[in-house]
XYZ file of C-alpha atoms in Angstrom:
700
model
C 28.499 -44.819 68.958
C 32.108 -44.920 71.855
C 29.406 -46.768 74.103
C 28.564 -48.844 72.276
C 32.010 -50.333 70.164
C 32.988 -50.835 74.315
C 30.052 -52.894 74.967
C 30.831 -54.570 72.363
C 34.049 -55.582 72.048
C 34.066 -56.208 75.896
C 31.555 -58.818 75.120
C 32.999 -60.047 72.124
C 36.512 -60.334 73.984
C 34.640 -61.957 77.066
C 33.996 -64.789 73.904
C 37.083 -65.789 74.461
C 38.218 -65.067 77.950
C 34.653 -66.276 79.989
C 35.040 -69.590 77.628
C 38.326 -70.186 76.513
C 39.930 -69.401 79.399
C 43.298 -68.296 80.447
C 44.894 -68.600 83.933
C 45.338 -67.256 86.954
C 43.552 -65.872 90.393
C 43.235 -66.871 93.451
C 41.745 -69.364 95.459
C 38.011 -69.365 96.352
C 37.067 -71.882 98.444
C 37.807 -74.482 100.993
C 35.876 -76.684 101.396
C 37.133 -80.457 101.395
C 40.761 -79.790 101.647
C 42.810 -82.117 102.936
C 46.008 -81.804 105.501
C 48.297 -84.481 104.154
C 51.586 -82.795 104.503
C 53.801 -84.889 102.226
C 52.318 -86.815 99.079
C 52.441 -90.107 99.185
C 55.375 -92.580 97.399
C 52.737 -93.724 95.198
C 52.061 -89.772 93.893
C 55.441 -89.589 93.039
C 56.763 -90.803 89.248
C 61.142 -90.545 89.060
C 61.787 -90.684 85.466
C 64.340 -93.655 84.974
C 67.725 -92.965 84.194
C 68.350 -94.631 80.830
C 71.272 -96.261 79.614
C 72.078 -94.814 76.009
C 74.942 -95.856 74.342
C 78.391 -94.071 74.917
C 78.357 -90.098 72.136
C 82.106 -91.855 71.342
C 85.376 -93.530 72.135
C 86.290 -90.706 74.566
C 82.976 -91.480 76.984
C 83.342 -95.483 75.864
C 87.015 -95.603 78.093
C 85.528 -92.731 80.640
C 83.005 -95.776 81.583
C 85.018 -98.478 81.781
C 87.518 -96.526 84.282
C 84.639 -95.462 86.272
C 83.279 -99.054 86.448
C 86.881 -100.349 87.215
C 87.163 -102.672 84.027
C 90.249 -100.182 82.482
C 93.085 -98.634 83.783
C 93.428 -95.619 81.526
C 96.257 -97.374 79.947
C 94.564 -100.080 79.492
C 91.832 -98.720 78.013
C 94.383 -96.564 75.569
C 96.425 -99.315 74.151
C 93.157 -101.846 73.986
C 91.294 -98.900 71.711
C 94.644 -98.279 70.046
C 95.501 -101.896 68.923
C 91.400 -102.263 67.914
C 92.298 -99.446 65.720
C 95.510 -100.782 64.309
C 93.581 -104.167 63.398
C 95.990 -105.695 65.761
C 93.076 -107.571 67.235
C 88.889 -107.900 67.189
C 86.321 -106.207 69.215
C 85.900 -109.126 71.720
C 89.366 -109.319 72.657
C 88.694 -106.082 73.351
C 85.545 -106.654 75.735
C 84.241 -103.406 74.154
C 80.902 -104.388 75.199
C 78.345 -102.418 73.836
C 79.154 -99.807 70.763
C 79.210 -96.191 70.791
C 77.406 -93.106 68.529
C 80.255 -91.810 66.770
C 82.814 -94.303 66.029
C 85.790 -91.263 65.735
C 89.205 -92.278 66.245
C 90.385 -88.445 66.508
C 90.180 -88.786 70.787
C 91.401 -91.671 71.247
C 94.575 -90.397 69.358
C 94.999 -87.016 71.429
C 94.170 -88.515 75.018
C 97.132 -91.018 73.621
C 99.610 -88.505 72.805
C 98.689 -86.703 75.875
C 100.114 -89.427 77.712
C 102.953 -89.275 76.588
C 103.370 -85.832 77.892
C 101.896 -86.422 81.153
C 101.894 -90.846 81.866
C 104.396 -92.386 84.288
C 104.745 -96.399 83.030
C 107.183 -96.386 80.717
C 106.833 -99.389 79.081
C 102.978 -98.208 77.928
C 104.613 -94.508 77.128
C 106.596 -96.986 74.524
C 103.456 -98.877 73.324
C 101.860 -96.315 72.447
C 104.756 -94.438 70.540
C 104.345 -97.697 68.823
C 100.932 -98.042 67.285
C 101.204 -94.097 67.621
C 103.328 -94.149 64.355
C 101.896 -97.638 62.790
C 98.157 -95.196 62.532
C 99.047 -92.118 61.479
C 102.156 -92.623 58.263
C 104.228 -89.430 58.158
C 103.298 -87.564 55.024
C 107.284 -88.406 54.215
C 106.501 -92.366 54.036
C 103.706 -91.945 51.958
C 105.369 -89.614 49.740
C 108.037 -92.812 49.025
C 105.240 -94.892 48.556
C 102.777 -93.433 46.319
C 102.366 -91.642 42.804
C 100.914 -88.922 41.004
C 97.525 -90.199 39.775
C 98.614 -87.967 36.621
C 100.382 -90.657 36.317
C 99.352 -94.275 37.528
C 99.105 -95.448 33.892
C 103.380 -95.130 33.405
C 106.490 -96.004 34.593
C 108.231 -93.666 36.836
C 112.187 -93.628 37.499
C 112.679 -95.855 41.073
C 109.225 -96.194 41.620
C 108.716 -98.557 39.184
C 107.330 -101.931 41.204
C 110.048 -104.776 41.896
C 109.282 -108.010 38.678
C 108.147 -110.149 41.595
C 106.051 -107.897 44.631
C 102.347 -108.152 44.121
C 99.793 -106.778 45.632
C 100.391 -108.167 48.652
C 102.962 -106.412 49.428
C 101.121 -103.199 49.664
C 98.488 -104.957 51.191
C 101.366 -105.186 54.109
C 103.290 -101.958 53.883
C 101.185 -100.073 56.343
C 101.207 -102.959 59.100
C 104.779 -103.309 58.534
C 105.709 -99.662 59.567
C 106.364 -98.139 56.360
C 109.491 -99.529 55.276
C 112.390 -96.198 55.637
C 114.175 -95.053 53.327
C 117.059 -97.611 52.854
C 114.115 -100.163 52.241
C 113.496 -100.465 48.301
C 110.255 -98.308 47.035
C 107.622 -99.181 45.091
C 104.176 -97.233 44.825
C 101.032 -98.974 46.591
C 98.968 -95.395 46.649
C 97.732 -92.003 43.865
C 97.690 -88.783 45.376
C 95.998 -86.006 44.162
C 95.520 -82.905 46.177
C 94.098 -78.872 46.275
C 95.514 -75.554 46.376
C 93.149 -73.608 48.871
C 93.983 -70.461 50.796
C 97.946 -70.266 49.965
C 98.014 -74.631 50.709
C 98.585 -77.876 50.148
C 95.986 -80.319 50.519
C 97.305 -84.028 49.513
C 94.647 -87.357 49.167
C 96.401 -90.525 49.138
C 94.316 -93.135 48.553
C 95.661 -96.758 47.019
C 96.596 -97.990 43.786
C 94.200 -101.115 43.650
C 91.384 -98.900 43.595
C 92.077 -98.036 39.939
C 88.738 -98.745 38.009
C 86.772 -99.113 41.530
C 84.096 -97.155 40.586
C 82.623 -97.243 44.286
C 85.899 -95.747 45.785
C 86.399 -92.948 43.111
C 83.858 -90.697 44.278
C 84.874 -90.923 47.942
C 88.479 -89.367 46.178
C 86.195 -87.391 45.083
C 84.820 -86.362 47.996
C 87.246 -85.592 50.179
C 89.080 -83.175 47.968
C 85.918 -81.354 47.761
C 85.249 -81.257 51.219
C 88.618 -79.666 51.555
C 87.433 -77.163 49.161
C 83.924 -76.046 50.524
C 86.106 -76.650 54.692
C 89.213 -74.380 54.114
C 87.116 -71.744 51.879
C 84.736 -71.548 55.394
C 87.123 -71.851 57.634
C 90.008 -69.127 57.063
C 87.082 -66.833 57.889
C 87.288 -67.581 61.666
C 90.974 -67.999 61.730
C 94.727 -69.369 60.316
C 94.574 -72.344 58.035
C 97.569 -74.636 57.585
C 98.324 -77.698 55.439
C 96.132 -81.051 56.042
C 97.045 -84.893 54.596
C 94.502 -87.705 54.375
C 95.402 -91.039 53.365
C 92.810 -93.914 53.443
C 93.973 -96.973 55.564
C 95.324 -100.055 54.099
C 94.868 -101.681 57.536
C 93.198 -104.561 57.755
C 89.356 -104.952 58.936
C 89.295 -107.737 61.042
C 85.790 -106.163 63.599
C 84.405 -109.580 63.866
C 80.885 -106.128 65.241
C 79.265 -105.538 62.425
C 77.970 -101.988 64.323
C 81.659 -101.288 65.701
C 83.414 -99.452 63.280
C 85.737 -96.661 62.897
C 85.190 -94.321 60.378
C 88.215 -91.857 60.789
C 91.262 -90.038 63.464
C 92.654 -86.830 63.386
C 96.308 -86.975 64.757
C 96.458 -83.013 66.158
C 99.688 -81.895 67.748
C 99.944 -82.246 71.562
C 100.994 -78.872 72.743
C 104.849 -78.832 70.717
C 105.070 -82.071 70.315
C 103.282 -84.229 67.214
C 103.758 -87.590 67.441
C 103.549 -87.725 63.519
C 106.682 -86.948 63.031
C 106.558 -83.006 63.813
C 105.096 -82.629 60.370
C 103.365 -79.261 59.714
C 100.372 -81.015 58.210
C 97.180 -82.635 60.473
C 97.370 -85.531 59.442
C 93.286 -87.294 58.944
C 93.884 -91.204 58.286
C 89.390 -92.571 56.451
C 89.077 -96.072 57.743
C 87.180 -97.923 54.935
C 84.790 -98.239 57.204
C 84.019 -93.765 55.706
C 82.872 -95.171 53.183
C 79.155 -96.705 53.923
C 78.246 -93.485 54.708
C 76.269 -91.987 51.294
C 78.342 -89.115 50.226
C 76.625 -86.075 51.760
C 77.761 -87.113 55.027
C 80.821 -88.485 54.066
C 81.682 -84.914 53.777
C 80.489 -84.143 56.375
C 82.538 -85.770 58.085
C 85.142 -84.717 56.450
C 84.613 -81.328 57.423
C 84.593 -82.512 61.580
C 87.954 -83.855 61.264
C 88.934 -80.586 58.945
C 87.667 -78.482 62.595
C 89.523 -80.487 64.726
C 92.824 -79.536 63.015
C 91.902 -75.981 62.429
C 91.600 -76.341 66.666
C 95.046 -77.419 66.858
C 96.217 -74.245 64.753
C 94.376 -71.986 66.678
C 93.885 -72.921 69.895
C 96.472 -75.485 70.796
C 96.830 -74.801 74.305
C 92.977 -75.337 75.036
C 92.747 -77.841 73.219
C 95.604 -80.002 75.364
C 96.375 -77.925 78.449
C 93.276 -79.806 79.723
C 94.012 -83.158 78.323
C 89.905 -85.030 78.362
C 88.251 -81.708 79.719
C 88.230 -79.723 76.484
C 86.734 -82.605 74.609
C 82.689 -80.776 75.773
C 83.737 -78.077 73.297
C 86.274 -79.925 71.143
C 83.437 -82.534 70.220
C 80.644 -79.978 69.953
C 82.299 -76.917 67.934
C 83.776 -79.868 65.183
C 79.587 -81.266 64.858
C 78.321 -77.536 64.502
C 81.300 -75.954 62.263
C 81.232 -79.065 60.004
C 77.338 -78.523 60.007
C 78.161 -74.869 59.333
C 79.714 -75.978 55.574
C 76.867 -78.303 54.753
C 73.570 -76.853 56.767
C 72.114 -79.023 54.624
C 73.082 -82.774 55.438
C 72.763 -82.532 59.506
C 73.903 -85.740 60.029
C 74.931 -84.188 63.963
C 70.823 -84.409 64.087
C 71.820 -88.802 64.980
C 73.112 -87.212 68.497
C 69.568 -85.420 69.170
C 68.080 -87.624 71.488
C 71.621 -88.715 73.791
C 71.325 -84.897 74.304
C 67.531 -84.609 75.536
C 68.933 -87.920 77.303
C 71.592 -87.150 79.144
C 71.225 -82.799 79.807
C 68.553 -83.580 82.209
C 71.380 -85.061 85.120
C 75.181 -83.549 83.573
C 76.165 -80.452 82.680
C 77.275 -79.974 79.142
C 80.604 -79.870 80.155
C 80.494 -83.351 80.778
C 79.135 -83.543 77.764
C 81.136 -84.271 73.543
C 79.008 -84.424 70.314
C 75.466 -83.891 72.201
C 76.608 -80.691 72.703
C 76.188 -79.475 69.123
C 72.934 -78.671 70.547
C 73.885 -75.780 72.280
C 77.193 -74.691 70.007
C 74.288 -74.162 67.411
C 72.570 -72.262 69.408
C 74.900 -70.260 70.428
C 76.571 -69.697 66.966
C 73.126 -69.016 65.821
C 73.300 -65.954 68.256
C 76.585 -64.485 68.843
C 77.649 -65.413 65.270
C 80.427 -68.299 64.277
C 84.279 -65.771 64.156
C 82.686 -64.488 68.085
C 82.135 -68.206 69.187
C 85.598 -68.788 68.811
C 87.088 -65.867 70.369
C 84.875 -67.164 73.241
C 86.631 -70.711 73.041
C 90.205 -68.717 73.596
C 89.171 -67.624 77.140
C 88.829 -71.625 77.111
C 90.822 -73.068 80.330
C 94.548 -73.928 79.212
C 94.919 -76.492 81.939
C 92.984 -79.654 83.504
C 89.886 -79.331 85.472
C 86.263 -79.447 85.031
C 85.279 -77.163 87.510
C 87.893 -74.593 85.633
C 85.599 -75.395 82.229
C 82.861 -74.701 83.844
C 83.350 -71.120 86.039
C 84.924 -70.216 82.333
C 81.695 -70.652 80.226
C 79.676 -68.968 83.296
C 82.219 -66.320 83.047
C 81.025 -65.043 79.658
C 79.341 -61.616 79.287
C 75.160 -62.549 79.458
C 75.277 -65.908 79.931
C 72.831 -67.228 82.041
C 70.361 -65.386 80.207
C 72.015 -67.525 76.983
C 72.194 -70.398 78.925
C 67.696 -69.393 79.774
C 66.610 -69.160 76.113
C 68.493 -71.987 75.060
C 66.757 -74.052 77.229
C 63.330 -72.444 76.522
C 64.171 -73.457 72.691
C 64.874 -77.367 73.979
C 61.372 -77.674 75.389
C 59.812 -75.818 73.092
C 61.184 -78.146 70.226
C 62.043 -74.720 68.501
C 65.684 -75.084 68.212
C 66.771 -74.147 64.134
C 69.683 -75.491 62.038
C 72.007 -74.029 60.414
C 69.430 -74.332 57.499
C 67.050 -72.911 59.625
C 64.875 -76.182 59.415
C 64.762 -78.155 63.503
C 66.600 -80.096 65.268
C 63.659 -82.135 66.712
C 64.649 -83.484 69.913
C 62.529 -86.415 72.336
C 60.609 -85.041 75.523
C 63.071 -86.234 78.512
C 62.472 -85.455 81.744
C 64.450 -85.128 84.269
C 61.478 -86.499 86.967
C 57.594 -86.431 87.296
C 55.540 -84.971 90.186
C 51.945 -85.343 90.346
C 49.661 -83.071 93.528
C 46.814 -84.241 94.412
C 46.379 -82.826 97.831
C 48.197 -80.170 100.376
C 52.453 -80.605 99.407
C 54.822 -79.294 99.165
C 58.166 -80.433 96.441
C 61.367 -79.119 95.945
C 62.645 -78.665 92.307
C 66.609 -78.448 92.200
C 68.819 -77.669 89.114
C 73.006 -77.352 88.817
C 75.377 -75.523 87.134
C 74.606 -76.052 83.335
C 72.116 -78.780 83.623
C 69.033 -78.901 81.675
C 66.759 -79.513 84.560
C 63.171 -80.170 83.641
C 60.844 -81.775 85.228
C 56.856 -82.456 84.457
C 54.908 -81.048 87.712
C 51.368 -82.175 87.678
C 48.180 -81.202 89.043
C 44.939 -84.033 89.494
C 42.156 -83.773 87.326
C 38.286 -81.935 88.153
C 40.590 -79.999 91.235
C 41.886 -76.210 92.087
C 44.938 -76.066 93.896
C 46.264 -72.745 95.861
C 49.589 -73.083 94.466
C 52.851 -71.187 95.852
C 56.245 -70.921 94.425
C 59.333 -70.660 96.696
C 63.322 -69.609 94.840
C 66.447 -70.210 96.333
C 69.614 -69.898 94.972
C 70.741 -67.643 92.206
C 69.495 -68.604 89.041
C 66.256 -69.471 86.487
C 62.816 -71.070 87.061
C 59.607 -71.098 84.949
C 56.465 -73.053 83.246
C 54.152 -73.693 80.765
C 51.153 -75.594 80.419
C 52.665 -78.728 78.551
C 51.889 -79.593 75.405
C 51.960 -75.567 74.855
C 55.194 -73.240 73.120
C 56.456 -69.972 75.334
C 54.414 -68.415 77.608
C 56.934 -69.163 80.577
C 56.423 -67.719 83.718
C 55.480 -68.797 87.423
C 52.994 -71.426 87.852
C 49.674 -70.028 88.525
C 48.326 -69.124 91.772
C 45.362 -70.879 90.969
C 45.872 -73.856 88.828
C 42.517 -75.486 88.415
C 42.489 -78.973 86.373
C 39.915 -80.967 84.031
C 41.575 -83.871 83.417
C 44.690 -83.978 84.748
C 46.925 -80.530 84.028
C 50.991 -80.650 83.103
C 53.051 -78.311 83.229
C 57.094 -78.334 82.354
C 58.719 -76.743 84.463
C 62.555 -76.105 84.237
C 65.781 -74.903 87.225
C 68.376 -74.228 85.689
C 72.146 -72.004 86.795
C 75.005 -70.692 85.803
C 76.270 -69.821 89.103
C 79.721 -72.183 89.672
C 79.334 -74.972 92.801
C 75.338 -73.660 93.911
C 72.399 -75.661 93.136
C 69.534 -73.684 92.385
C 66.024 -75.039 93.760
C 62.644 -74.015 93.548
C 59.709 -74.970 96.061
C 56.175 -75.255 94.485
C 53.709 -75.967 97.705
C 50.344 -76.137 97.309
C 48.196 -74.710 99.841
C 44.282 -75.395 99.085
C 42.634 -78.084 96.558
C 38.476 -77.980 96.315
C 36.675 -79.503 93.783
C 37.070 -78.570 90.033
C 34.124 -80.378 88.120
C 34.972 -81.109 84.644
C 32.003 -81.701 81.789
C 33.593 -84.277 79.090
C 30.949 -83.585 76.207
C 33.062 -79.693 75.806
C 36.953 -81.691 74.709
C 37.123 -80.973 70.956
C 37.205 -78.556 68.527
C 34.301 -76.593 68.093
C 32.943 -73.231 65.595
C 30.691 -70.612 66.080
C 27.761 -70.967 62.788
C 27.929 -67.080 61.567
C 24.533 -66.875 61.284
C 24.464 -67.123 65.357
C 27.348 -65.469 65.322
C 25.316 -62.417 63.295
C 22.601 -62.492 65.775
C 24.694 -62.311 68.276
C 26.404 -59.162 67.646
C 23.011 -57.905 66.525
C 21.957 -57.910 69.993
C 24.755 -56.595 71.665
C 24.198 -53.423 69.512
C 20.665 -53.422 70.110
C 21.262 -53.087 73.936
C 23.023 -49.651 72.829
C 19.888 -47.579 72.651
C 18.646 -45.291 69.565
C 21.535 -44.360 67.331
C 23.282 -47.804 67.054
C 24.713 -49.468 64.155
C 23.256 -52.010 61.799
C 25.617 -55.153 62.090
C 25.708 -56.589 58.270
C 27.185 -59.573 58.683
C 29.432 -62.125 59.800
C 32.710 -63.854 57.829
C 35.072 -65.768 58.817
C 35.458 -68.754 62.146
C 35.573 -68.461 65.444
C 36.514 -71.157 67.688
C 36.277 -73.158 70.601
C 39.143 -75.983 71.698
C 38.638 -77.843 75.161
C 41.947 -80.313 76.252
C 41.016 -83.238 78.591
C 44.030 -81.739 80.395
C 41.841 -78.779 81.676
C 43.316 -76.595 79.068
C 41.557 -74.546 76.248
C 41.966 -72.584 73.702
C 39.880 -69.304 71.827
C 40.568 -67.855 68.654
C 39.503 -65.685 65.626
C 40.669 -66.840 62.075
C 40.238 -63.822 59.943
C 36.551 -63.257 62.028
C 35.089 -59.708 60.111
C 31.668 -58.150 61.761
C 31.092 -55.561 59.364
C 28.647 -52.642 60.760
C 26.774 -49.914 58.950
C 24.951 -46.297 60.411
C 28.149 -45.676 62.285
C 27.215 -42.785 65.088
C 24.021 -42.479 62.841
C 25.624 -41.358 59.605
C 24.291 -44.191 57.529
C 27.035 -43.772 55.075
C 29.390 -44.408 57.187
C 30.663 -48.545 57.666
C 32.995 -50.330 60.232
C 34.574 -53.239 59.241
C 35.904 -54.919 62.766
C 38.490 -58.030 61.524
C 40.183 -60.496 64.854
C 42.976 -62.268 64.618
C 44.390 -64.876 66.858
C 43.655 -66.646 70.193
C 44.138 -66.881 74.069
C 44.164 -70.031 76.360
C 44.607 -71.551 79.378
C 42.822 -73.705 81.925
C 39.157 -73.670 82.345
C 36.239 -76.117 84.776
C 32.772 -76.459 83.279
C 29.644 -78.757 86.040
C 27.816 -79.036 82.805
C 25.902 -75.872 83.085
C 28.244 -72.626 83.817
C 31.601 -72.048 82.188
C 34.536 -70.139 84.412
C 37.725 -68.758 83.379
C 40.238 -66.088 84.484
C 42.056 -63.472 82.236
C 45.711 -63.488 82.469
C 47.345 -65.831 80.920
C 48.761 -66.462 77.321
C 46.577 -64.157 74.873
C 48.020 -63.086 71.416
C 44.805 -61.528 69.526
C 44.686 -58.325 67.275
C 41.603 -56.335 65.864
C 41.970 -54.470 62.914
C 39.369 -51.468 62.686
C 38.501 -50.183 59.564
C 36.257 -46.963 58.622
C 34.583 -45.822 55.184
C 32.310 -42.956 54.926
C 30.295 -42.618 51.989
C 32.230 -45.728 50.142
C 35.940 -44.770 50.807
C 38.434 -46.054 53.141
C 39.210 -42.778 55.253
C 41.189 -44.796 58.038
C 42.674 -48.067 59.773
C 43.543 -49.314 62.635
C 45.629 -52.322 63.394
C 46.177 -53.004 68.303
C 46.153 -55.478 70.555
C 43.130 -57.227 72.485
C 43.944 -56.863 76.368
C 42.116 -58.181 78.549
C 43.397 -55.825 81.457
C 41.684 -52.904 78.380
C 37.878 -53.685 79.138
C 36.290 -53.475 82.743
C 33.851 -56.193 82.093
C 34.855 -59.363 84.720
C 35.490 -62.223 82.641
C 35.280 -64.022 86.336
C 31.653 -63.938 85.812
C 30.746 -67.527 84.505
C 29.183 -68.798 80.872
C 25.832 -70.580 80.901
C 25.497 -72.822 78.043
C 24.363 -76.487 77.433
C 26.093 -79.305 75.225
C 24.314 -82.010 73.324
C 25.984 -84.105 71.516
C 28.252 -82.115 68.430
C 26.110 -79.210 69.240
C 26.477 -76.489 72.386
C 25.155 -73.418 73.031
C 26.886 -70.516 74.345
C 24.332 -67.374 76.546
C 27.133 -65.138 77.145
C 26.699 -63.229 80.463
C 25.046 -59.722 79.230
C 21.863 -59.704 79.272
C 19.381 -59.479 76.751
C 22.082 -60.390 74.258
C 21.474 -63.933 71.635
C 23.109 -67.014 72.428
C 25.215 -68.870 70.377
C 25.091 -71.789 68.298
C 28.784 -74.310 67.907
C 29.230 -77.083 66.181
C 32.338 -80.184 67.132
C 34.434 -80.345 63.757
C 36.562 -82.599 65.720
C 37.617 -84.602 68.207
């Protein structure tokens, strides 16, 4: 029985290995080799660098400073004036819009200029604008009443007889006159007590009776409850006040909006009158968001306050250079509060685009993807601990070095890169984060060539490396510099390894290749070279999915066992699906779906039955010339076999084990004869005396 089973399993595996084919091996011929050392210009197709929208106002500012349109001083004053409604978008000359219209980064950078700037006139103007944009809680209290007193008169806060709503409309623009000015109510205030601290929300008195505004007030309070309850597990929390601005919204370009701004501290200084509470100013545009997205936006702003309380030196010391993690983590932690909202996914396409060329430390909001991965890997508490090791002084090189120094970062970054390219990155709610496929560059091998592929620190450098159809290439890869590189057939998931030493392509065969490093100030290079190119025929008749008929599979199995001689078992039945999928790019997959073979009379004992159940697949490149299929083992194989033995009607054992090509002494490099005619495929497995298998074409 042992001998018969060995032949049986070997031939069953050959059915998949030699017809679906998984790659690897060496070149078998040298005829027709071309000797051109460098590919022609037309064979190299660079990917055009797109011009995606800036992630936010900080990137917009950087772009305009880099182009010479603004100095830093001009940019800060212009944007602050636009936030305050003193100039329109057309007057600011902003051009294109931004993906995230949050003013927090600009307010933080402007506050930093008060500490480090050299132009006193600019500092005075910034101070005026910041004071205008962010009223103190003391000033708001002077012009507000508790919401439960909105319907009655309050001593000292009664509205003067000749005052009307115009006074309240102008109050903010006039800078909230000080306590010597007659006071009248323009705001209602309500709040929450969470974790021992007070969180106040101020909203215009004119909102009374407006059913369209009330939900945003309630949503703000709910965001406080949800966010502070979660964030207190990760670090210290303190007071926050929220205010819905009444500044005029004079934007003349509908696509330009500013939702909210958080005025975090700058070192030991605070431009918001040294109050201990963290202010969040909410603009009218925020009320165009749906309520779930609005609440996540508030959670984002609340986390900026959390950063200011728990990471003040790391946040403010580097200035602009901390933006890559300040905004990336605010997006991630806001999603932890509201895991099913996923508003941060709006940056997925931007991350896919810019990560090809820019390191993580040059990005901002789009880094939500990296922090989502890292937070899931090490946990949100450990991620906060990691941020405490970030630099407290300017210089992006210091940010790169600090990130590179995180234990096991190279392995983690590679795992992140693979999840991005495989599109298997998941969100806090375990759902997918879908990113479009973008490549740093694309190359096509048609002849003997050598190409260098490179990657810089924390850049997700990835390439589409293609091989011309109906060809066989001998390939070598040579690494240079610290880092990692791996490839897989484009369109598959996982199975990252080196490009095989032999590549056979039916149609054009595309690989995805990443080349990465986390070592500061170095470049990792992966040289891919072809040394031999020969013809490899292709049969278009095979393209599509084929399923074997169970009748022919039964005849095949019966002929396999009959070849074993006397006292061989009888194959009673086969059920399930055996399939072959041939792609036009020269890759194929063969697999089993609950494919069961039932034998009786095992070992010459009529009462002994064996049930073999096959589940899984093998995939990789193949070649076919119209009469023979050829493939080699050594590629991707995920197949399991369950063997259940029944004696006299009673199950006595059941064992499941993986099918591995190396377990079988039969060479799968033997060609398999076939005939493909329309929707019918007939194969003759490479063993003498066995019956052919009939396949039906079930889909293109």
